[in-house]
Coordinates of C-alpha atoms in Angstrom, one line a residue:
G84 CA 16.1 -16.4 8.7
S85 CA 15.0 -15.4 12.2
S86 CA 17.1 -12.2 12.1
E87 CA 15.4 -11.0 8.9
K88 CA 12.0 -11.7 10.4
I89 CA 12.9 -9.6 13.5
V90 CA 14.1 -6.7 11.2
N91 CA 11.0 -7.0 9.0
T92 CA 8.6 -6.9 12.0
Q93 CA 10.3 -3.8 13.4
V94 CA 9.6 -2.0 10.1
I95 CA 6.1 -3.6 9.7
P96 CA 4.9 -4.3 13.3
T97 CA 1.1 -4.2 12.5
A98 CA -1.3 -4.5 9.6
E99 CA -2.0 -0.8 9.9
S100 CA 1.7 0.0 9.5
A101 CA 1.9 -2.1 6.4
I102 CA -0.9 0.0 4.8
L103 CA 0.7 3.2 6.1
E104 CA 4.0 2.4 4.4
V105 CA 2.3 1.7 1.0
I106 CA 0.2 4.9 1.3
E107 CA 3.5 6.9 1.9
N108 CA 5.0 5.3 -1.2
A109 CA 2.0 6.5 -3.2
I110 CA 2.3 10.0 -1.8
D111 CA 6.1 10.0 -2.6
A112 CA 5.2 9.0 -6.2
N113 CA 3.1 12.2 -6.5
A114 CA -0.2 10.3 -6.8
K115 CA -3.4 12.3 -7.3
T116 CA -5.6 9.4 -6.3
I117 CA -5.0 6.6 -3.7
E118 CA -7.4 3.7 -3.5
I119 CA -7.2 1.3 -0.6
R120 CA -9.1 -1.9 -0.7
V121 CA -9.3 -4.0 2.5
L122 CA -9.9 -7.6 1.5
S123 CA -9.6 -9.1 5.0
T124 CA -7.7 -8.5 8.2
T125 CA -4.6 -10.1 6.5
S126 CA -5.0 -8.9 2.9
F127 CA -5.3 -5.5 1.2
S128 CA -4.6 -3.8 -2.1
I129 CA -3.5 -0.2 -2.7
R130 CA -3.6 1.4 -6.1
D131 CA -2.3 4.9 -7.0
D132 CA -1.9 7.0 -10.2
G133 CA 1.6 8.2 -9.3
A134 CA 4.7 8.2 -11.4
G135 CA 5.2 4.4 -11.2
I136 CA 8.5 2.7 -10.6
D137 CA 11.1 2.7 -13.3
E138 CA 12.6 -0.5 -14.6
N139 CA 16.0 -0.3 -12.8
N140 CA 14.4 0.4 -9.4
F141 CA 11.6 -2.1 -10.0
N142 CA 14.2 -4.9 -10.5
L143 CA 15.7 -4.2 -7.1
I144 CA 12.5 -4.1 -5.1
G145 CA 12.3 -6.9 -2.6
T146 CA 15.7 -8.4 -3.5
E147 CA 18.2 -6.2 -1.5
R148 CA 18.2 -3.3 0.9
F149 CA 17.5 -0.6 -1.4
T150 CA 15.6 2.7 -1.2
T151 CA 14.4 5.2 -3.8
T152 CA 14.3 8.0 -1.3
T153 CA 17.6 9.7 -0.3
R154 CA 18.3 11.0 3.2
T155 CA 18.2 14.6 1.9
S156 CA 14.7 14.2 0.4
F157 CA 13.0 15.9 3.3
E158 CA 9.7 16.3 1.3
K159 CA 9.4 12.6 1.0
C160 CA 7.6 10.4 3.6
G161 CA 10.1 7.6 3.9
C162 CA 12.4 5.0 2.4
R163 CA 10.2 3.3 -0.2
G164 CA 12.4 0.4 -1.1
Q165 CA 13.1 -0.6 2.5
S166 CA 9.5 -0.7 3.5
L167 CA 8.6 -2.9 0.5
L168 CA 11.5 -5.2 1.2
A169 CA 10.3 -5.7 4.8
L170 CA 6.7 -6.2 3.7
A171 CA 7.7 -8.7 1.0
G172 CA 9.3 -10.8 3.6
L173 CA 6.1 -11.1 5.7
C174 CA 3.4 -12.0 3.1
T175 CA 2.6 -12.8 -0.5
M176 CA 3.0 -9.5 -2.3
K177 CA 2.3 -8.6 -5.9
I178 CA 3.4 -5.2 -7.4
V179 CA 2.2 -4.0 -10.7
T180 CA 3.6 -0.7 -11.9
K181 CA 3.6 1.5 -15.1
T182 CA 5.6 4.7 -15.7
N183 CA 4.7 7.3 -18.3
E184 CA 7.6 6.1 -20.4
Q185 CA 6.1 2.6 -20.7
Q186 CA 3.9 2.7 -23.8
K187 CA 2.5 -0.8 -23.6
D188 CA 2.9 -3.4 -20.9
A189 CA 3.1 -2.7 -17.2
S190 CA 5.8 -4.4 -15.0
S191 CA 4.7 -7.1 -12.6
K192 CA 6.5 -8.8 -9.7
R193 CA 5.2 -11.5 -7.2
I194 CA 7.2 -12.2 -4.0
R195 CA 6.3 -14.7 -1.3
K196 CA 8.0 -14.5 2.1
G197 CA 11.0 -12.7 0.6
I198 CA 11.4 -15.1 -2.4
L199 CA 10.8 -13.9 -5.9
I200 CA 8.1 -16.1 -7.5
S201 CA 7.6 -14.3 -10.8
Q202 CA 8.5 -11.1 -12.7
G203 CA 7.6 -9.9 -16.1
A204 CA 5.2 -7.8 -18.2
D205 CA 1.5 -7.4 -17.3
R206 CA -0.7 -6.7 -20.3
R207 CA -3.9 -6.7 -18.4
I208 CA -3.5 -3.2 -17.0
A209 CA -1.6 -1.8 -20.0
K210 CA -4.5 0.6 -20.8
T211 CA -5.1 1.9 -17.3
G212 CA -2.4 4.5 -17.3
Q213 CA 0.6 5.1 -15.1
G214 CA 0.7 4.2 -11.4
T215 CA 1.4 1.3 -9.0
T216 CA -0.8 -1.3 -7.4
V217 CA 0.5 -3.2 -4.3
T218 CA -1.5 -6.3 -3.3
V219 CA -0.7 -8.0 0.0
H220 CA -2.1 -11.5 0.9
E221 CA -1.7 -13.4 4.2
L222 CA 0.3 -10.8 6.1
F223 CA 2.5 -12.3 8.8
E224 CA 1.9 -15.8 7.5
N225 CA 5.4 -16.7 8.5
I226 CA 5.0 -15.3 12.0
P227 CA 2.5 -17.8 13.5
V228 CA 1.4 -16.1 16.7
R229 CA 1.0 -12.7 15.0
Y230 CA -0.8 -14.2 12.1
K231 CA -3.2 -16.1 14.3
L232 CA -4.1 -12.9 16.2
L233 CA -4.5 -10.9 13.0
K234 CA -6.9 -13.6 11.6
K235 CA -9.0 -13.3 14.7
R236 CA -9.2 -9.5 14.6
N237 CA -12.6 -8.0 14.0
I238 CA -12.9 -6.8 10.4
T239 CA -15.2 -3.8 11.3
S240 CA -12.7 -2.4 13.8
F241 CA -9.9 -2.9 11.3
L242 CA -11.7 -1.0 8.6
E243 CA -12.4 1.8 11.1
S244 CA -8.7 1.9 11.9
V245 CA -7.7 2.1 8.2
C246 CA -10.2 5.0 7.7
V247 CA -8.6 6.9 10.6
I248 CA -5.1 6.4 9.1
T249 CA -6.4 7.6 5.7
K250 CA -8.1 10.7 7.2
D251 CA -4.8 11.6 8.9
Y252 CA -2.9 11.5 5.6
A253 CA -5.8 13.3 3.8
I254 CA -5.5 16.3 6.1
C255 CA -1.8 16.6 5.4
H256 CA -2.2 16.1 1.7
P257 CA -5.3 18.0 0.6
S258 CA -4.7 17.8 -3.1
I259 CA -4.9 14.0 -3.1
S260 CA -8.2 12.1 -3.4
F261 CA -8.4 9.1 -1.0
Q262 CA -10.8 6.2 -1.3
V263 CA -11.3 3.2 1.1
Y264 CA -13.2 0.1 0.2
G265 CA -14.0 -2.9 2.3
S266 CA -16.7 -5.1 3.8
S267 CA -17.6 -5.5 7.4
R268 CA -18.5 -9.1 6.6
S269 CA -15.4 -11.3 6.7
R270 CA -16.7 -14.0 4.4
T271 CA -17.4 -12.0 1.3
S272 CA -15.3 -10.9 -1.6
R273 CA -17.5 -7.9 -2.3
T274 CA -16.2 -4.5 -1.1
K275 CA -18.1 -1.3 -0.8
S276 CA -17.1 2.3 -0.3
Q277 CA -16.2 3.1 3.3
L278 CA -14.6 6.5 2.7
H279 CA -14.3 8.9 -0.3
I280 CA -12.4 12.1 0.1
R281 CA -12.3 14.4 -2.9
P282 CA -9.3 16.8 -3.5
H283 CA -9.2 20.1 -1.7
E284 CA -7.3 23.3 -2.4
S285 CA -5.7 23.6 1.1
V286 CA -5.2 22.0 4.4
L287 CA -7.7 24.5 5.9
S288 CA -10.4 23.6 3.4
R289 CA -9.9 19.9 4.1
M290 CA -10.0 20.5 7.8
L291 CA -13.3 22.4 7.3
Y292 CA -14.5 19.4 5.3
F293 CA -13.9 17.1 8.2
G294 CA -15.4 19.6 10.6
I295 CA -12.2 20.0 12.6
V296 CA -12.2 23.9 12.5

């Protein structure tokens, strides 16, 4: 309903905030590598090699107000389940995840505008190791005015904004490798590397890498 849309857009007000929330989920999952692919101004995919989402928590994602981060977890970035719930209500979202305990198939879930479309095993990425991939298509498709503005946005400036966000997180989390892929041409499915940040030993060494100090 309208009230849910209002709540969702308060949690996810912009495309950048959507990417930010998924990056924070990956950091909370202790990822060593975070790969961001900007597919368009309304679509993106973020893959990490973190701990993955266990079956009990995965079943709850996008279906109720649920979080895997407690209020006392000060080392965590945020409330993972709540951000994914809000995001799932504003787009078509697919989540594929695999934990270290899952020997074979990964778990997959597809949600469109808050409604569960499919859920089950995903054998295609069974050999890729643990981690989570969140793919978002047509962000804000059920918020017509916001969706129209986002579709008109310049892809080059959007990619630059995503790179700035990624660099900010990279400085605070030097042990994580960050990669951003995208294309400045809006009518192409091919993406190229926009940013590749290797792991560093400390915040200082990463700041030196960026030329900040």
